Amino acid sequence: CKMNKDSLVGASCDVTFKEINDINHKIRPDLLSLVHSDFFKYFKLNLYKQCPFWNDNNGYCVNRACAVDVIEDWDQLPEYWQPEVLGGFANESVSADKVRDDECSFLDQLCDNSLNQMRQRGPDIEYCDVEDFHNDQSVLVDLTVNPERFTGYGGEQSSQIWSSVYRENCFSINETGQCLAKDAFYRLVSGLHASIGTHLSNDHLNTETAKWGPNLELFMLRVGNFPDRVANIYFNYAVVAKALWKIQPYLSHLEFCNAYHEDVKSMITSVVSNLDSKIFNENLLFHDDISSKLKDDFRSRFKNVTKIMDCVHCDRCRLWGKVQTTGYATSLKILFEIDSDDEDAKQTVVDKLTKYELIALFNTFDRLSKSIESINNFEKMYNNTLLTA
Ligand code: FAD
């Protein structure tokens, strides 16, 4: 990617691409261990929720052409390479009813009671549907055995999802400051899209060798040839990093079951202590007018993006789509709703985060961190191909 690594990631980020690369290099090992810990590796989602935006009876990828641009001869491939299989869950990871109950009580023991408090009614400050986490139909999934990777999901169905996501970015033109908010919204969803593109290129199935591995050509087509898409991944990293930086002082209330996994808290500290407040300045976004109609509009539009994930037919894509949109929603809530000078009020917002919001937040940061690591690897591969050409 032809981009200057010493330039700033964005107008609202006082940090360069190189600085983010350096931070990421430092925190990567601890962040990886953190998302593999028992507290952070489970996510809960409702796989049976109806798509709220359109009637989608197309079924999952029934049309083989849905992946023609990636693999041309699907019918010749064995069963276990078909998109339905690649995009499904590793069987043992989805809990059946009984297992689910056990898992839930297991997880409840793992976290502090304050996280289980009933949420008090008040003004809506949610950027995603937190009710999903309490739904009877929701299942727990072990994220570590269901990595985000190439699934063969594509074609009209996924295009329709991406178009609807980008369509949420149509803010009314008369609001003051709508440009910055609109730009940030676009960067968030484009960064998510580019991060998914990076993962599916990095963990890609080579149908000739039957091996999984990085596919440079695909990465260049989806992400590498578009410096703005790469920059949007860095922008998202800055947004989520700032949210983590902001809640750090209030995390001491949370008991991550030190007895069960005593390293978890120290890993969080070691990750977050490498972050800096200048990485992203959320106050620029709504011109300091955080009670504005514009901010509410931004919130409800982002909430719609999280709901659009219920329309994704590929289970594994839906899982990671939900995790990441929930992670961004949680970051936005932290950045824009923890705004008072009152320490108790700030503590209350953090105490009320559900454990799944926290799990999504750290896993989303891990996804971006992995994307940045992969981008740097792809860059090396690209430079090597130039040398050998
Ligand atoms: P798409 O990626 O579908 O993009 C459509 C159009 O959007 C492009 O033609 C381009 O004009 C524009 N565009 C593309 N990228 C960007 C960007 N970063 N910023 C702005 N505009 C852009 N596939 C997997 O293999 N594994 C997964 O885990 C996975 N998860 C997914 C999760 C979700 C929520 C969705 C909606 C899709 C997921 N997919 C996944 C499918 C994947 O994102 C692509 O849709 C699919 O690979 C087809 O790609 P495409 O080249 O046709 O273009």
XYZ file of C-alpha atoms and ligand atoms in Angstrom, residues 66 69-70 147-155 157-159 161-163 165-166 186 189-197 199-200 204 218 221-223 226 228-230 232 308-309 312 314 316-318 320-322 325, ligand 1:
106
model
C -22.186 -16.748 -4.813
C -15.066 -14.788 -8.004
C -13.064 -16.708 -5.427
C -11.696 -18.487 13.854
C -12.685 -15.688 11.498
C -11.451 -16.864 8.103
C -12.454 -17.486 4.500
C -15.916 -19.073 4.321
C -16.867 -18.766 0.662
C -19.785 -16.501 1.659
C -20.386 -13.950 -1.067
C -22.560 -13.073 -4.021
C -26.602 -11.955 -0.264
C -23.432 -10.481 1.195
C -23.513 -7.530 -1.229
C -25.785 -6.753 3.580
C -22.871 -4.458 2.816
C -25.090 -2.060 0.814
C -24.709 -1.189 6.133
C -23.354 1.658 3.982
C -18.159 5.611 7.064
C -18.021 0.424 8.663
C -15.420 0.504 5.902
C -12.737 -0.420 8.466
C -14.875 -3.347 9.635
C -15.385 -4.429 6.021
C -11.650 -4.130 5.281
C -10.720 -5.997 8.447
C -13.012 -8.886 7.444
C -11.418 -8.795 3.974
C -8.893 -11.974 7.713
C -10.479 -13.911 4.882
C -7.687 -18.496 3.001
C -6.788 -11.624 -2.841
C -7.785 -6.985 -4.587
C -9.903 -6.492 -1.486
C -7.814 -4.203 0.713
C -7.039 0.771 -1.470
C -8.151 4.393 2.405
C -9.430 0.940 3.409
C -6.130 0.169 5.131
C -9.818 2.824 8.065
C -28.335 -5.977 10.038
C -25.969 -8.744 11.209
C -26.222 -12.696 7.488
C -23.333 -17.654 6.984
C -19.560 -17.929 11.220
C -19.695 -14.593 9.369
C -22.725 -13.628 11.450
C -17.888 -12.408 13.889
C -20.106 -9.676 12.436
C -22.046 -9.598 15.710
C -20.370 -4.576 15.597
P -17.678 -7.246 -0.996
O -16.616 -7.389 0.054
O -18.976 -7.923 -0.768
O -17.900 -5.674 -1.186
C -18.972 -5.118 -1.979
C -18.520 -3.780 -2.537
O -18.202 -2.883 -1.462
C -17.203 -3.871 -3.326
O -17.456 -4.150 -4.655
C -16.574 -2.524 -3.128
O -17.056 -1.586 -4.064
C -17.049 -2.085 -1.773
N -16.040 -2.309 -0.729
C -15.352 -3.443 -0.465
N -14.578 -3.295 0.608
C -14.764 -2.030 1.037
C -14.241 -1.285 2.126
N -13.390 -1.816 3.004
N -14.635 -0.005 2.274
C -15.514 0.535 1.413
N -16.071 -0.134 0.374
C -15.699 -1.400 0.198
N -16.496 -13.818 4.019
C -15.583 -14.712 4.482
O -14.963 -15.427 3.699
N -15.337 -14.837 5.830
C -15.998 -14.077 6.749
O -15.780 -14.222 7.964
C -16.962 -13.139 6.288
N -17.658 -12.371 7.162
C -18.611 -11.531 6.692
C -19.357 -10.786 7.607
C -20.354 -9.933 7.152
C -21.144 -9.159 8.163
C -20.618 -9.822 5.758
C -21.706 -8.914 5.253
C -19.873 -10.547 4.852
C -18.877 -11.413 5.304
N -18.112 -12.156 4.416
C -17.184 -13.044 4.883
C -18.240 -11.957 2.961
C -17.223 -10.878 2.461
O -17.272 -9.713 3.258
C -17.537 -10.444 1.041
O -18.837 -9.910 0.979
C -17.423 -11.572 0.035
O -16.147 -12.162 0.150
C -17.620 -11.074 -1.423
O -16.666 -10.069 -1.697
P -16.733 -9.099 -2.958
O -15.369 -8.967 -3.516
O -17.824 -9.545 -3.864
O -17.092 -7.655 -2.396
